Coordinates of C-alpha atoms and ligand atoms in Angstrom, one line a residue:
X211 CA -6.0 -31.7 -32.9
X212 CA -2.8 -30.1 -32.5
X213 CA -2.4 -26.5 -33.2
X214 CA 0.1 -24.8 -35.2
X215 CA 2.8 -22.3 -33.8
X216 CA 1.7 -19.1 -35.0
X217 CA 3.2 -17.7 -38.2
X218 CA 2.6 -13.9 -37.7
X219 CA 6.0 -11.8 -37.1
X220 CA 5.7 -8.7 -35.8
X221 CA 8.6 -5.8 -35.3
X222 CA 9.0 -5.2 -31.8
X223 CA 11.1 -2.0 -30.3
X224 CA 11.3 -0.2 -26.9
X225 CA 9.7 2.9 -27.1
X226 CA 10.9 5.5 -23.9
X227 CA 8.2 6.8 -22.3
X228 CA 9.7 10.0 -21.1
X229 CA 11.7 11.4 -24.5
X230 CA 9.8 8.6 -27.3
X231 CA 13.5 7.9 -28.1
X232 CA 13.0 4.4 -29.7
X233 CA 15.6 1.1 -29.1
X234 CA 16.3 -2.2 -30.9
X235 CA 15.3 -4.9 -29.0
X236 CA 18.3 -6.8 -30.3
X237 CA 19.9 -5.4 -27.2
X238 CA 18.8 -5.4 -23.4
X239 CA 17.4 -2.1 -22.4
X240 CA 15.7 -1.5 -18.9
X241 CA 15.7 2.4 -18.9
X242 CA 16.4 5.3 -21.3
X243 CA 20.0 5.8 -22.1
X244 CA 18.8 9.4 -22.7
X245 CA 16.1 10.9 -20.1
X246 CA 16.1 7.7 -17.5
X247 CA 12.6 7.3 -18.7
X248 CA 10.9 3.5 -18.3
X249 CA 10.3 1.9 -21.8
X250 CA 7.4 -0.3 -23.5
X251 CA 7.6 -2.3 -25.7
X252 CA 5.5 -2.1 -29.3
X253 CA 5.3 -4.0 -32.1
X254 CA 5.7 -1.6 -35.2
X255 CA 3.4 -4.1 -37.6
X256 CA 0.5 -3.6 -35.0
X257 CA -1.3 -1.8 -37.6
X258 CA -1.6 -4.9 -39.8
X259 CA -3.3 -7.0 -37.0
X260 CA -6.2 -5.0 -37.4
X261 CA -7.1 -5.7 -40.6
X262 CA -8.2 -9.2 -39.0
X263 CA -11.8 -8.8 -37.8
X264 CA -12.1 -8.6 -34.1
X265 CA -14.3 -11.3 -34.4
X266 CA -11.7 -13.3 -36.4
X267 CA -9.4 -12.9 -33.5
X268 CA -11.4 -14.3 -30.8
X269 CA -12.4 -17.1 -33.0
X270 CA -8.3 -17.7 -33.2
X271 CA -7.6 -17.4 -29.3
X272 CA -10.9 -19.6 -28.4
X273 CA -9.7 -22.3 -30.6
X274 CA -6.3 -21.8 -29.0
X275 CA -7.7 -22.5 -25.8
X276 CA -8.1 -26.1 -26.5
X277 CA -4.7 -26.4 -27.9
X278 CA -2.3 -29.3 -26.6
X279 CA 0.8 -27.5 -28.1
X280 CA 3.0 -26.4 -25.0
X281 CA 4.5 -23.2 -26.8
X282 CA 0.5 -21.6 -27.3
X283 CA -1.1 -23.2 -24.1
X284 CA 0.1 -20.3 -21.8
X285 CA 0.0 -16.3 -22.3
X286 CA 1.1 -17.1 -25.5
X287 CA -1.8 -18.5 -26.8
X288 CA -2.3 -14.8 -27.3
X289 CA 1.2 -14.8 -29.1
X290 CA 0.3 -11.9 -31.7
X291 CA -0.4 -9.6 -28.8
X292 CA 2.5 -10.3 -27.1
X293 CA 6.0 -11.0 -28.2
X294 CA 5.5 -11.8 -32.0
X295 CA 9.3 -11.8 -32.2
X296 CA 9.8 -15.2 -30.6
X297 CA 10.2 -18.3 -32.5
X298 CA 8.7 -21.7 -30.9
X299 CA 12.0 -23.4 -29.7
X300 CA 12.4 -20.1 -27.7
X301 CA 8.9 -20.0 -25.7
X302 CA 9.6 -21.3 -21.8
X303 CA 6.2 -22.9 -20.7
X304 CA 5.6 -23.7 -16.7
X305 CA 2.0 -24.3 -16.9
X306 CA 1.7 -20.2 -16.1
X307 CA -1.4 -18.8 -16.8
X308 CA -5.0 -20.3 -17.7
X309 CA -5.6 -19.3 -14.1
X310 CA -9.3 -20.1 -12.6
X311 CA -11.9 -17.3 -12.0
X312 CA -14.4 -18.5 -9.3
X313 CA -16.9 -16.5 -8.2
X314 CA -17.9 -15.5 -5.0
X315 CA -21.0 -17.2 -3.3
X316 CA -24.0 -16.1 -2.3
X317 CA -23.1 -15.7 1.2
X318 CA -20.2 -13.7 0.2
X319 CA -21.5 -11.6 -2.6
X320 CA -24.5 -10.9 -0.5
X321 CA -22.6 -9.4 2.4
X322 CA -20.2 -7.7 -0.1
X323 CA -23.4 -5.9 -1.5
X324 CA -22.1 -7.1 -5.4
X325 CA -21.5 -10.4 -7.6
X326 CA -17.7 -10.3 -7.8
X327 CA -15.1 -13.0 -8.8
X328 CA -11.6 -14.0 -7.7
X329 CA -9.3 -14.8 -10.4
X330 CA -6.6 -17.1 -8.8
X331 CA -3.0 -15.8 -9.7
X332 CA -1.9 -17.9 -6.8
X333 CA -2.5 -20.8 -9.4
X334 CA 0.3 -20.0 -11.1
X335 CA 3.6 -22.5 -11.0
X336 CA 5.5 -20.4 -8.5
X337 CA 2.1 -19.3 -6.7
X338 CA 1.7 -15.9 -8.1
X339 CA 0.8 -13.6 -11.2
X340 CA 4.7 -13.0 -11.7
X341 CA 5.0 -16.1 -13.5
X342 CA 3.6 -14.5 -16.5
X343 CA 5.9 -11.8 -16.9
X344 CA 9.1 -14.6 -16.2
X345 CA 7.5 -16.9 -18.9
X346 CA 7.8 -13.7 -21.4
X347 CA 11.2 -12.3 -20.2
X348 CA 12.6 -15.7 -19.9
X349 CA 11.4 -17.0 -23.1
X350 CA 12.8 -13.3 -24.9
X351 CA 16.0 -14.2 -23.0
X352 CA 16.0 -17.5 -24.6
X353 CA 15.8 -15.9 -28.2
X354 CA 19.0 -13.6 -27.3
X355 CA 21.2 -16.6 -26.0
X356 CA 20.4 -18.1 -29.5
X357 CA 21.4 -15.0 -31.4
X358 CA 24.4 -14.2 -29.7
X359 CA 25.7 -17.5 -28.8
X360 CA 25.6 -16.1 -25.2
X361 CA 27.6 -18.1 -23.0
X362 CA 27.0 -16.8 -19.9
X363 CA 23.9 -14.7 -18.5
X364 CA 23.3 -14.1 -15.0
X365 CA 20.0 -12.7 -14.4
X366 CA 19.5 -10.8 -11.4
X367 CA 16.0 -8.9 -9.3
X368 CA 15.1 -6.8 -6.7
X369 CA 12.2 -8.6 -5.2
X370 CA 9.5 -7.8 -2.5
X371 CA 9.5 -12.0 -3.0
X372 CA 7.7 -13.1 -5.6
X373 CA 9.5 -11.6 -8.4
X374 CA 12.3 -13.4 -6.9
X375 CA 10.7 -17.1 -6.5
X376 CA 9.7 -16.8 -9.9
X377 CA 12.7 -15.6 -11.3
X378 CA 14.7 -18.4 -9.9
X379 CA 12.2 -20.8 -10.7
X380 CA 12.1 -20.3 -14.5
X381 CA 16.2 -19.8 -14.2
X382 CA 16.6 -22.8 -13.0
X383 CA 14.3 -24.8 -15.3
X384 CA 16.1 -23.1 -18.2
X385 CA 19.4 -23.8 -17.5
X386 CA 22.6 -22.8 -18.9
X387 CA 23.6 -20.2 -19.5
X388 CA 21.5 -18.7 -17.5
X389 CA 22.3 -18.1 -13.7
X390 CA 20.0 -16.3 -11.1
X391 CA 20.7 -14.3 -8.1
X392 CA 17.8 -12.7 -6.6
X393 CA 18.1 -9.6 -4.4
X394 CA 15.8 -9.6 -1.2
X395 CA 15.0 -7.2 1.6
X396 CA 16.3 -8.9 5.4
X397 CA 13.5 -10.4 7.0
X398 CA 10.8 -8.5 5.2
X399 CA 9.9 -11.0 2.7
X400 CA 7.8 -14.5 3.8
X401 CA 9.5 -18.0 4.9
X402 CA 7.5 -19.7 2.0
X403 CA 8.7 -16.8 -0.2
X404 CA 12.7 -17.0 0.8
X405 CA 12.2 -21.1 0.8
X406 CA 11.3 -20.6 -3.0
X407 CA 14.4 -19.1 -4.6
X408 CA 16.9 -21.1 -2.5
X409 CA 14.9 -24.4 -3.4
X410 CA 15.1 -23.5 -7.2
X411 CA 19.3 -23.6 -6.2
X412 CA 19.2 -19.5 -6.8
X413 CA 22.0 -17.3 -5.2
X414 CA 19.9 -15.1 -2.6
X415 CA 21.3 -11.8 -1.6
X416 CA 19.7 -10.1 1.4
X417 CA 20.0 -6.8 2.0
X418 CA 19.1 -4.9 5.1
X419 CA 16.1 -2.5 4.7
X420 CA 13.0 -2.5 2.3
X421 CA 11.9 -3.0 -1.2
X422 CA 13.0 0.2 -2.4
X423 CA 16.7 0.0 -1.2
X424 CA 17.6 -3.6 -3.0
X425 CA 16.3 -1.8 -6.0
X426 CA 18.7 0.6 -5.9
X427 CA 21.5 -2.1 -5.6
X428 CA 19.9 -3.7 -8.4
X429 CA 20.1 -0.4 -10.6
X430 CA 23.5 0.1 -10.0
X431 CA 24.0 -3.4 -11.0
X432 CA 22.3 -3.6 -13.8
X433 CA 24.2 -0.2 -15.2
X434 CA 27.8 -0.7 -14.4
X435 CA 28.0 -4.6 -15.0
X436 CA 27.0 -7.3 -17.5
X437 CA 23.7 -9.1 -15.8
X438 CA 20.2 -9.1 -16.9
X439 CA 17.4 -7.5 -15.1
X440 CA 14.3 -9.1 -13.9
X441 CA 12.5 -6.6 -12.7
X442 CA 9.3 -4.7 -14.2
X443 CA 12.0 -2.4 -15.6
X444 CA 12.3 -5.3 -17.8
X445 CA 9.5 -4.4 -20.3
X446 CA 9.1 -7.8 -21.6
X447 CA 7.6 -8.8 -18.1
X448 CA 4.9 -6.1 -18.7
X449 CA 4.0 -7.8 -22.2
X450 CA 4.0 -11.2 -20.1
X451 CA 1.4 -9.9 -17.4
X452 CA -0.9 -8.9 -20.3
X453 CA -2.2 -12.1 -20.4
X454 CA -3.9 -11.8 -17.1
X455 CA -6.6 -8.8 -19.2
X456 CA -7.0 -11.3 -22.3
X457 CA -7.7 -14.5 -20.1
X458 CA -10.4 -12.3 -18.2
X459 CA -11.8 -11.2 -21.4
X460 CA -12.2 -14.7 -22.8
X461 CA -13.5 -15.6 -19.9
X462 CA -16.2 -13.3 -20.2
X463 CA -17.0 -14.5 -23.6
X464 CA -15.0 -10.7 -24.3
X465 CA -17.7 -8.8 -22.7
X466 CA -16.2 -6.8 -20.6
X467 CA -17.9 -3.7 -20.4
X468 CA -19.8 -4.1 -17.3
X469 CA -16.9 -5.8 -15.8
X470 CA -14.9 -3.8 -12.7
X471 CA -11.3 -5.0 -12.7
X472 CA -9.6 -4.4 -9.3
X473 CA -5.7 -5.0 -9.2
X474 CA -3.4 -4.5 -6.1
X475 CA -1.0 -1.8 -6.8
X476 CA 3.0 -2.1 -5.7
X477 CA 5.4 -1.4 -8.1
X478 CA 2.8 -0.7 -10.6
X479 CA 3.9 -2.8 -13.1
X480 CA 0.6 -5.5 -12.9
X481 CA -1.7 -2.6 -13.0
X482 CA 0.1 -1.3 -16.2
X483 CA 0.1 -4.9 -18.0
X484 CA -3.7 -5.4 -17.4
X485 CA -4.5 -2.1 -18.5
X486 CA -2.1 -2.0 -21.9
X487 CA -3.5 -6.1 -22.3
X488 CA -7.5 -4.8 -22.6
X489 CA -6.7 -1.4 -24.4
X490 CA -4.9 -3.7 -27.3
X491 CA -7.9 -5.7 -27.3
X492 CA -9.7 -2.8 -27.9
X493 CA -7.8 -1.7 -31.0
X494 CA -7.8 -4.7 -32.8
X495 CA -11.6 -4.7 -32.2
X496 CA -11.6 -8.0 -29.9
X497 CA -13.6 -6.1 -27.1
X498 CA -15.8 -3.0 -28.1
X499 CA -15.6 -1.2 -24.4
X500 CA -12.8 -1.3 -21.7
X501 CA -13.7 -2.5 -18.4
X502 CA -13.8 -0.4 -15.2
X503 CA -10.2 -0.1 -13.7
X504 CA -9.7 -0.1 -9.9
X505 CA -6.0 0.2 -8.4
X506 CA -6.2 -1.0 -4.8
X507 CA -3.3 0.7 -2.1
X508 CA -2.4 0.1 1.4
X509 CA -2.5 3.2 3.6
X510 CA 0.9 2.4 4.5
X511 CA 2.7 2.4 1.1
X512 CA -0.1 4.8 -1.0
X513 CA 1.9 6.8 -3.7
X514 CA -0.3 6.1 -6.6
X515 CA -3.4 6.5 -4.4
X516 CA -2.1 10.0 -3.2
X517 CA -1.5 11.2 -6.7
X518 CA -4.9 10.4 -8.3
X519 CA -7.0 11.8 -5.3
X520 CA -6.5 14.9 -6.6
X521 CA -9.4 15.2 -9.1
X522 CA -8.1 17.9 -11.1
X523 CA -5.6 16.0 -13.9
X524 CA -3.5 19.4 -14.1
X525 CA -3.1 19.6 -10.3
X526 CA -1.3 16.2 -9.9
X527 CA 1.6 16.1 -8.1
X528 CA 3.7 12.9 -7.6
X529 CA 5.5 11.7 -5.1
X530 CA 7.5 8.8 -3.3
X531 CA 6.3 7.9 -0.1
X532 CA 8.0 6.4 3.0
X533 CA 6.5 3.1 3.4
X534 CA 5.0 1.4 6.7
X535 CA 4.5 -2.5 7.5
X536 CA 1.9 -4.1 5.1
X537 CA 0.3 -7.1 5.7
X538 CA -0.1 -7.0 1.5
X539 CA 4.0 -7.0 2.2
X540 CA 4.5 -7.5 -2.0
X541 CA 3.0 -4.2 -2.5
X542 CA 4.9 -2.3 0.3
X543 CA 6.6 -0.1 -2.1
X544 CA 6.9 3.7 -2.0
X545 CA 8.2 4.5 -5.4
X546 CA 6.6 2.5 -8.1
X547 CA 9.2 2.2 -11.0
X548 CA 6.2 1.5 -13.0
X549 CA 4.2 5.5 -12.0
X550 CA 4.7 6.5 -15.8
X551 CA 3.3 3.4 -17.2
X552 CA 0.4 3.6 -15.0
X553 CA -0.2 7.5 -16.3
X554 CA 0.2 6.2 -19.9
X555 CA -2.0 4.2 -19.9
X556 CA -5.1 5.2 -17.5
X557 CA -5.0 8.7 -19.7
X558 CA -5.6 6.7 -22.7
X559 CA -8.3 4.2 -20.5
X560 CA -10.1 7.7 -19.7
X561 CA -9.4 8.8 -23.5
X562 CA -11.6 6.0 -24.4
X563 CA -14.2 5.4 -21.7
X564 CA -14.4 8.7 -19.4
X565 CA -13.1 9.8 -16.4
X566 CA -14.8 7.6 -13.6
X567 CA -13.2 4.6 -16.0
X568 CA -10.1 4.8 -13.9
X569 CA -10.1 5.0 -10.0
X570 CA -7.3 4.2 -7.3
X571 CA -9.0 3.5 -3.5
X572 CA -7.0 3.3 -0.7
X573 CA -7.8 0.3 2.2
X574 CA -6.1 0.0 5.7
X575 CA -4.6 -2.8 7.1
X576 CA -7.5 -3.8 9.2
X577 CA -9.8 -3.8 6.3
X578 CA -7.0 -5.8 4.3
X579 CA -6.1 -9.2 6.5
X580 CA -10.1 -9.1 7.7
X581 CA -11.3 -9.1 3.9
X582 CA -8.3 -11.9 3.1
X583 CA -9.9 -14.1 5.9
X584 CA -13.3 -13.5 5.1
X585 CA -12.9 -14.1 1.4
X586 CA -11.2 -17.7 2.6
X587 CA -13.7 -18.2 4.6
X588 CA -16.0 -18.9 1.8
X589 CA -14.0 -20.8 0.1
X590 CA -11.3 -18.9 -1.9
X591 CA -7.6 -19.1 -1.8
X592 CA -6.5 -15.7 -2.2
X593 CA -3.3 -13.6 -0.1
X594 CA -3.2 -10.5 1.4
X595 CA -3.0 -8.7 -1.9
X596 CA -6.2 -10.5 -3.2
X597 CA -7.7 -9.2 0.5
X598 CA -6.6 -5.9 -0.5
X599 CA -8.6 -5.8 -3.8
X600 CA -11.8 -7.2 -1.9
X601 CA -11.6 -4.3 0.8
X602 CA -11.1 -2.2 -2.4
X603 CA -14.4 -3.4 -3.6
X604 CA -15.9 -2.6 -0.8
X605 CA -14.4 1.2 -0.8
X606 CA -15.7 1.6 -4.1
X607 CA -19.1 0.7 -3.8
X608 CA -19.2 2.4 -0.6
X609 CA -17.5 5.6 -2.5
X610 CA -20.2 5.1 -5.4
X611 CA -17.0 4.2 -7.5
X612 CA -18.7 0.7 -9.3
X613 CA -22.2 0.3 -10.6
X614 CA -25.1 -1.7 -9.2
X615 CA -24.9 -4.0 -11.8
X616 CA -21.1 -4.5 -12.8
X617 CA -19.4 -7.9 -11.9
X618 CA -15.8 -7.0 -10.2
X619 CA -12.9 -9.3 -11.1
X620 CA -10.3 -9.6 -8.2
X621 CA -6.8 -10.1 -8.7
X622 CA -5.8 -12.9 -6.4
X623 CA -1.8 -12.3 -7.1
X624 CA -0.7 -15.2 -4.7
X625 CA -2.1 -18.1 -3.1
X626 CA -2.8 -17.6 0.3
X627 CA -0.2 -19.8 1.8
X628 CA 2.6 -17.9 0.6
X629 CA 1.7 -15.0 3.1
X630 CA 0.0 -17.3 5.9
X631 CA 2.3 -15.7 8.6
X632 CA 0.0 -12.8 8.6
X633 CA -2.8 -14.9 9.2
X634 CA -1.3 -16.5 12.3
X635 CA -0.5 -13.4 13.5
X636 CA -3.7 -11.7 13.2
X637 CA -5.0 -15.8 15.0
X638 CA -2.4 -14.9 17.9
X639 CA -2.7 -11.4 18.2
X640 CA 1.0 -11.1 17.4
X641 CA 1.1 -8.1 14.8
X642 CA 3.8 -6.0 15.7
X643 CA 1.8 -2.2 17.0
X644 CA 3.3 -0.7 13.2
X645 CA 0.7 -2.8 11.4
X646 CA -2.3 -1.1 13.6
X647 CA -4.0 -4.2 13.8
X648 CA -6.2 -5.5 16.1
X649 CA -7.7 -8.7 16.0
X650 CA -11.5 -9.6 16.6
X651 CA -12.7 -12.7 18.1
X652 CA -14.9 -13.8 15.7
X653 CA -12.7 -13.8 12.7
X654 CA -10.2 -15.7 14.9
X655 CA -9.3 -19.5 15.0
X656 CA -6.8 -21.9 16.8
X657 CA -7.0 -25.6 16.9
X658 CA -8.2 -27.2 20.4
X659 CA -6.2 -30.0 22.3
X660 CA -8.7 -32.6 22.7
X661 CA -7.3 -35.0 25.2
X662 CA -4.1 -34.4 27.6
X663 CA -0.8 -35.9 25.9
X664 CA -0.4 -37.7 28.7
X665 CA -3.6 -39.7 28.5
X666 CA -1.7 -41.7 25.3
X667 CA 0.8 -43.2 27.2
X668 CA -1.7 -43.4 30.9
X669 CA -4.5 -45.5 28.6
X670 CA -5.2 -48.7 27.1
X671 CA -5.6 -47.3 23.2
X672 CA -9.5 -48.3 23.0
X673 CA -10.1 -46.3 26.4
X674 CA -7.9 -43.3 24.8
X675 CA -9.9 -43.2 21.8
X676 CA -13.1 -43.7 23.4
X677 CA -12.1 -40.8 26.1
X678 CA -11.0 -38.7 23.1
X679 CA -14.1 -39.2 21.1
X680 CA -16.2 -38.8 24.0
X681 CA -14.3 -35.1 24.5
X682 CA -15.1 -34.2 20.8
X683 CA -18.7 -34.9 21.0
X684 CA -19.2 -33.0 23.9
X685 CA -17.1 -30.0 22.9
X686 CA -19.4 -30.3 19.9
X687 CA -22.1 -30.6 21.5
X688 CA -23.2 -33.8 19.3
X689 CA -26.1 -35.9 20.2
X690 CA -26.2 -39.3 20.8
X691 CA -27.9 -41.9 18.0
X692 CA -30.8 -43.2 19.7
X693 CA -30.7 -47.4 18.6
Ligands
PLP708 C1 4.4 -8.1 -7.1 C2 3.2 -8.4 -6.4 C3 2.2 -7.4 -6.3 C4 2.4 -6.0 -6.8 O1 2.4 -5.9 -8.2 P1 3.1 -4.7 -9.0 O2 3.2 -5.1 -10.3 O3 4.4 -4.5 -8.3 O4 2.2 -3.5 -8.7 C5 1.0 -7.7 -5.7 N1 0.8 -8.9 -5.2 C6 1.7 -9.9 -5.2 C7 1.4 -11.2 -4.7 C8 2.9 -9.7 -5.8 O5 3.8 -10.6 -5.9
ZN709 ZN1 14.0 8.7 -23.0

């Protein structure tokens, strides 16, 4: 059975979160003309979605789920949540999104202390969660180049290298008019993750320095000339990345109130989606409780961590930090563009479901590459970032922060091979002494040389094989079949 494009139309604006000014989306608008403020984006009609039953809703999005329309088989099978403003010929679909959620085993859980899942982001066409947000800005980029006749759109990011892979991936399936350059910082993002953009034929800019200085060349881009930005300024990649809360609601059968969410925190525009995604859920009566939210920092690029330690709300004090090298290298970022969002919407979170509903823990490095190889040691697939989140869990349940009998979900935002160079390094003892870590020997591995190169060419090849085999089963210490 094929399933029919949704007919709902909602009435989307930008609403500034700083001054409430609000902006037609007929235009492209990253921040406030006004106040410099970040924008979200809201559908005006939202009032008229709830007048569907909750029920009703999750009735429409499970039936969804089975659809073999391209347009609704990716975040927007939850279209009405979303961008209700797009029409079908306008939706990009890459296969993003409908990512697995596997759970941990017993061996793992047990030693954790806690049941907890890993929900594969890495899974995603261009190996990470970013290709939610792309699928939404691209597609909303689509719908302007129809309505204007656009000739001519060069799209342009910052990137700590994902945003960037993505970006040029979607770009270039697209096509004209669109045109991507992506802007990255010299030698701090991965091989895999500069291979990406210059495979998808994008025009990659490096600039000397980190994160937070090719956004500032990206700003003063995206003011003074005509290009469109691709970073979480872009408020239709927050919408995007809400997909990621309704996916982990439907797969809990959108019972979610013992569930313990844990999401790596860089720019902050991930955290922000997730939380916006359930808390619409909630209104519309889809989910009756939110989940627990956990933001996960680095010690060495900590802002948000830093400004929710303080426990008292009115003592809060904000402030942009200096980073240090990150093994979780796409959330080294000292001044999260998306710090308002993430107030936004945690004060509403702890509106709802109390203080302790909210949390940000911070993890080392160490406790970051050793909880990435331990998770793939049992089987998972997750990066440095997903490693993050499960040292997270284990600060929380050490700090009393999740419940005995809650279920954490962990954002895996990559796949593991985008960031392997961080593996090898911690493998070869090769981190440079700014990471402060120091390998152990029994969450090392190498490969072995079984037989001397030259042996190939000295024997017969049955005597090399034999001599080979014969080095393998001793190194193993195999014993012999008795006949
Ligand atoms: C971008 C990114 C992050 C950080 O997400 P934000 O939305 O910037 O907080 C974490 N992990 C990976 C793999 C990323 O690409
Ligand atoms: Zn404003």
């Amino acid at each position: 059975m094929t399933h029919a494009f949704p007919v709902y139309r909602g009435s989307m604006q930008y609403r500034c979160l700083g001054c409430e000014a609000v902006y037609s989306i007929e235009e492209l608008h990253y921040t406030c003309p006004e106040c410099g403020g970040v924008f979200l984006l809201e559908d005006t009609s939202f009032e008229r979605l709830t007048e569907t039953p909750g029920e009703m809703w999750r009735d429409v999005f499970d039936a969804r789920a089975a659809a073999k329309r391209a347009s609704i088989r990716g975040i927007f099978r939850f279209y009405e949540l979303m961008a209700p403003v797009l029409e079908e010929e306008d939706v990009v679909y890459l296969g993003e999104g409908s990512t697995p959620v596997i759970e941990a085993n017993d061996a793992l859980a047990q030693r954790i202390g806690r049941r907890f899942a890993f929900k594969n982001d890495g899974q995603n066409p261009s190996a990470s969660f970013k290709d939610r947000g792309m699928a939404c800005a691209f597609s909303y980029l689509k719908r302007l180049v129809r309505e204007n006749d656009w000739d001519q759109v060069l799209t342009v990011c910052a990137s700590t290298g994902d945003t960037s892979a993505a970006a040029a991936l979607y770009a270039a399936y697209v096509g004209a008019p669109l045109t991507s350059v992506v802007i990255l910082p010299q030698g701090k993002v991965t091989p895999q993750q500069l291979a990406q953009p210059l495979g998808s034929g994008a025009t990659v800019l490096e600039v000397p320095g980190v994160f937070d200085d090719c956004m500032k060349v990206v700003e003063h881009l995206a003011e003074h000339y005509r290009v469109a930005l691709l970073n979480s300024k872009n408020a239709w990649r927050i919408l995007g990345q809400e997909s990621y809360a309704f996916e982990v609601a439907q797969w809990h059968d959108w019972k979610v109130g013992d569930l313990a969410v844990f999401v790596p925190i860089g720019n902050a525009g991930n955290i922000t989606a997730i939380m916006s995604g359930f808390l619409k859920m909630h209104k519309l009566g889809i989910i009756n409780d939110l989940p627990r939210f956990v933001g996960v920092q680095s010690h060495h690029a900590d802002p948000v961590y830093r400004y929710y330690k303080e426990k008292d709300p009115t003592a809060r004090k904000y402030e942009p930090v200096a980073v240090t090298p990150s093994v979780a290298q796409a959330a080294m970022i000292g001044n999260p563009v998306s710090f308002p969002r993430v107030k936004h919407f945690a004060d509403q979170v702890v509106a709802i479901g109390g203080d302790d509903k909210f949390a940000v823990v911070q993890v080392s490095e160490q406790e970051i590459i050793e909880s990435m190889l331990l998770a793939n040691r049992h089987g998972h697939i997750a990066d440095t970032q997903g490693g993050e989140c499960l040292a997270g869990l284990q600060k929380a349940i050490e700090a009393g922060v999740v419940g005995e009998d809650e279920f954490a979900v962990l954002d895996a935002t990559a796949h593991a091979l985008k960031f392997i160079g961080f593996q090898e390094m911690y493998f070869e003892n090769s981190f440079p002494a700014e990471y402060g870590i120091t390998p152990k020997k029994d969450l090392s591995n190498a490969p072995r040389l079984l037989i001397d190169p030259s042996r190939k060419d000295a024997l017969a090849p049955q005597d090399y094989y034999l001599e080979a085999a014969t080095a393998a089963a001793e190194l193993l210490g195999l014993e012999a079949k008795i006949d």
